[in-house]
């Protein structure tokens, strides 16, 4: 909610700007891809980098369509 409202701090700026569901969805999709990779990859000793994906089953938000009526 903080990111959507623009109150979340960014590593690039002290104050953020509001973002829509599409941007948040893209960020979550990238995070999901990184987590899937970490679950597949193994350390030199054969142990997985991440035992399980903590975001399995999380639904990505969808952009609400506003029709100006």
JSON list of C-alpha atoms in Angstrom, two decimals:
[
{"chain": "A", "resi": 1, "resn": "UNK", "atom": "CA", "xyz": [0.00, 0.00, 0.00]},
{"chain": "A", "resi": 2, "resn": "UNK", "atom": "CA", "xyz": [2.88, 2.38, 0.75]},
{"chain": "A", "resi": 3, "resn": "UNK", "atom": "CA", "xyz": [4.32, 1.82, -2.71]},
{"chain": "A", "resi": 4, "resn": "UNK", "atom": "CA", "xyz": [0.95, 2.37, -4.34]},
{"chain": "A", "resi": 5, "resn": "UNK", "atom": "CA", "xyz": [0.55, 5.67, -2.44]},
{"chain": "A", "resi": 6, "resn": "UNK", "atom": "CA", "xyz": [4.12, 6.82, -3.03]},
{"chain": "A", "resi": 7, "resn": "UNK", "atom": "CA", "xyz": [5.13, 6.83, 0.62]},
{"chain": "A", "resi": 8, "resn": "UNK", "atom": "CA", "xyz": [7.55, 3.88, 0.36]},
{"chain": "A", "resi": 9, "resn": "UNK", "atom": "CA", "xyz": [11.19, 4.87, 0.31]},
{"chain": "A", "resi": 10, "resn": "UNK", "atom": "CA", "xyz": [13.12, 4.05, -2.83]},
{"chain": "A", "resi": 11, "resn": "UNK", "atom": "CA", "xyz": [16.83, 3.35, -3.03]},
{"chain": "A", "resi": 12, "resn": "UNK", "atom": "CA", "xyz": [17.00, 6.14, -5.64]},
{"chain": "A", "resi": 13, "resn": "UNK", "atom": "CA", "xyz": [15.13, 8.90, -3.82]},
{"chain": "A", "resi": 14, "resn": "UNK", "atom": "CA", "xyz": [13.96, 9.91, -0.40]},
{"chain": "A", "resi": 15, "resn": "UNK", "atom": "CA", "xyz": [10.34, 10.10, -1.48]},
{"chain": "A", "resi": 16, "resn": "UNK", "atom": "CA", "xyz": [8.58, 7.92, -3.97]},
{"chain": "A", "resi": 17, "resn": "UNK", "atom": "CA", "xyz": [5.74, 8.56, -6.31]},
{"chain": "A", "resi": 18, "resn": "UNK", "atom": "CA", "xyz": [2.49, 6.62, -6.49]},
{"chain": "A", "resi": 19, "resn": "UNK", "atom": "CA", "xyz": [2.52, 3.62, -8.82]},
{"chain": "A", "resi": 20, "resn": "UNK", "atom": "CA", "xyz": [-0.24, 1.51, -10.30]},
{"chain": "A", "resi": 21, "resn": "UNK", "atom": "CA", "xyz": [-0.98, -2.17, -10.08]},
{"chain": "A", "resi": 22, "resn": "UNK", "atom": "CA", "xyz": [0.78, -2.83, -13.37]},
{"chain": "A", "resi": 23, "resn": "UNK", "atom": "CA", "xyz": [4.10, -1.54, -11.99]},
{"chain": "A", "resi": 24, "resn": "UNK", "atom": "CA", "xyz": [3.67, -3.45, -8.75]},
{"chain": "A", "resi": 25, "resn": "UNK", "atom": "CA", "xyz": [2.76, -6.55, -10.76]},
{"chain": "A", "resi": 26, "resn": "UNK", "atom": "CA", "xyz": [5.92, -6.21, -12.87]},
{"chain": "A", "resi": 27, "resn": "UNK", "atom": "CA", "xyz": [8.04, -5.87, -9.72]},
{"chain": "A", "resi": 28, "resn": "UNK", "atom": "CA", "xyz": [6.41, -8.94, -8.21]},
{"chain": "A", "resi": 29, "resn": "UNK", "atom": "CA", "xyz": [6.88, -10.90, -11.44]},
{"chain": "A", "resi": 30, "resn": "UNK", "atom": "CA", "xyz": [10.60, -10.10, -11.38]},
{"chain": "A", "resi": 31, "resn": "UNK", "atom": "CA", "xyz": [10.79, -11.12, -7.73]},
{"chain": "A", "resi": 32, "resn": "UNK", "atom": "CA", "xyz": [8.98, -14.40, -8.51]},
{"chain": "A", "resi": 33, "resn": "UNK", "atom": "CA", "xyz": [11.44, -15.11, -11.34]},
{"chain": "A", "resi": 34, "resn": "UNK", "atom": "CA", "xyz": [14.40, -14.48, -9.04]},
{"chain": "A", "resi": 35, "resn": "UNK", "atom": "CA", "xyz": [12.94, -16.75, -6.37]},
{"chain": "A", "resi": 36, "resn": "UNK", "atom": "CA", "xyz": [12.26, -19.52, -8.91]},
{"chain": "A", "resi": 37, "resn": "UNK", "atom": "CA", "xyz": [15.87, -19.25, -10.04]},
{"chain": "A", "resi": 38, "resn": "UNK", "atom": "CA", "xyz": [17.13, -19.42, -6.45]},
{"chain": "A", "resi": 39, "resn": "UNK", "atom": "CA", "xyz": [15.07, -22.57, -5.83]},
{"chain": "A", "resi": 40, "resn": "UNK", "atom": "CA", "xyz": [16.62, -24.28, -8.90]},
{"chain": "A", "resi": 41, "resn": "UNK", "atom": "CA", "xyz": [20.24, -23.19, -8.42]},
{"chain": "A", "resi": 42, "resn": "UNK", "atom": "CA", "xyz": [22.64, -25.06, -6.19]},
{"chain": "A", "resi": 43, "resn": "UNK", "atom": "CA", "xyz": [25.71, -24.11, -4.20]},
{"chain": "A", "resi": 44, "resn": "UNK", "atom": "CA", "xyz": [29.03, -25.85, -4.88]},
{"chain": "A", "resi": 45, "resn": "UNK", "atom": "CA", "xyz": [28.19, -28.39, -2.16]},
{"chain": "A", "resi": 46, "resn": "UNK", "atom": "CA", "xyz": [24.92, -29.32, -3.94]},
{"chain": "A", "resi": 47, "resn": "UNK", "atom": "CA", "xyz": [22.64, -27.55, -1.48]},
{"chain": "A", "resi": 48, "resn": "UNK", "atom": "CA", "xyz": [19.92, -25.36, -3.03]},
{"chain": "A", "resi": 49, "resn": "UNK", "atom": "CA", "xyz": [20.27, -21.59, -2.63]},
{"chain": "A", "resi": 50, "resn": "UNK", "atom": "CA", "xyz": [16.66, -21.42, -1.42]},
{"chain": "A", "resi": 51, "resn": "UNK", "atom": "CA", "xyz": [14.81, -24.46, -0.09]},
{"chain": "A", "resi": 52, "resn": "UNK", "atom": "CA", "xyz": [11.38, -23.25, -1.17]},
{"chain": "A", "resi": 53, "resn": "UNK", "atom": "CA", "xyz": [9.74, -20.29, -2.83]},
{"chain": "A", "resi": 54, "resn": "UNK", "atom": "CA", "xyz": [7.97, -18.22, -0.14]},
{"chain": "A", "resi": 55, "resn": "UNK", "atom": "CA", "xyz": [5.68, -16.62, -2.72]},
{"chain": "A", "resi": 56, "resn": "UNK", "atom": "CA", "xyz": [4.17, -19.77, -4.20]},
{"chain": "A", "resi": 57, "resn": "UNK", "atom": "CA", "xyz": [0.46, -19.17, -4.66]},
{"chain": "A", "resi": 58, "resn": "UNK", "atom": "CA", "xyz": [0.62, -15.37, -4.38]},
{"chain": "A", "resi": 59, "resn": "UNK", "atom": "CA", "xyz": [-1.66, -13.79, -6.95]},
{"chain": "A", "resi": 60, "resn": "UNK", "atom": "CA", "xyz": [-0.34, -10.81, -8.86]},
{"chain": "A", "resi": 61, "resn": "UNK", "atom": "CA", "xyz": [-2.54, -7.70, -8.85]},
{"chain": "A", "resi": 62, "resn": "UNK", "atom": "CA", "xyz": [-4.28, -6.66, -12.04]},
{"chain": "A", "resi": 63, "resn": "UNK", "atom": "CA", "xyz": [-4.79, -3.11, -13.26]},
{"chain": "A", "resi": 64, "resn": "UNK", "atom": "CA", "xyz": [-8.30, -1.83, -12.62]},
{"chain": "A", "resi": 65, "resn": "UNK", "atom": "CA", "xyz": [-9.89, -0.42, -15.76]},
{"chain": "A", "resi": 66, "resn": "UNK", "atom": "CA", "xyz": [-11.54, 2.95, -15.30]},
{"chain": "A", "resi": 67, "resn": "UNK", "atom": "CA", "xyz": [-14.11, 3.78, -17.94]},
{"chain": "A", "resi": 68, "resn": "UNK", "atom": "CA", "xyz": [-14.71, 7.51, -17.31]},
{"chain": "A", "resi": 69, "resn": "UNK", "atom": "CA", "xyz": [-18.49, 7.13, -16.94]}
]
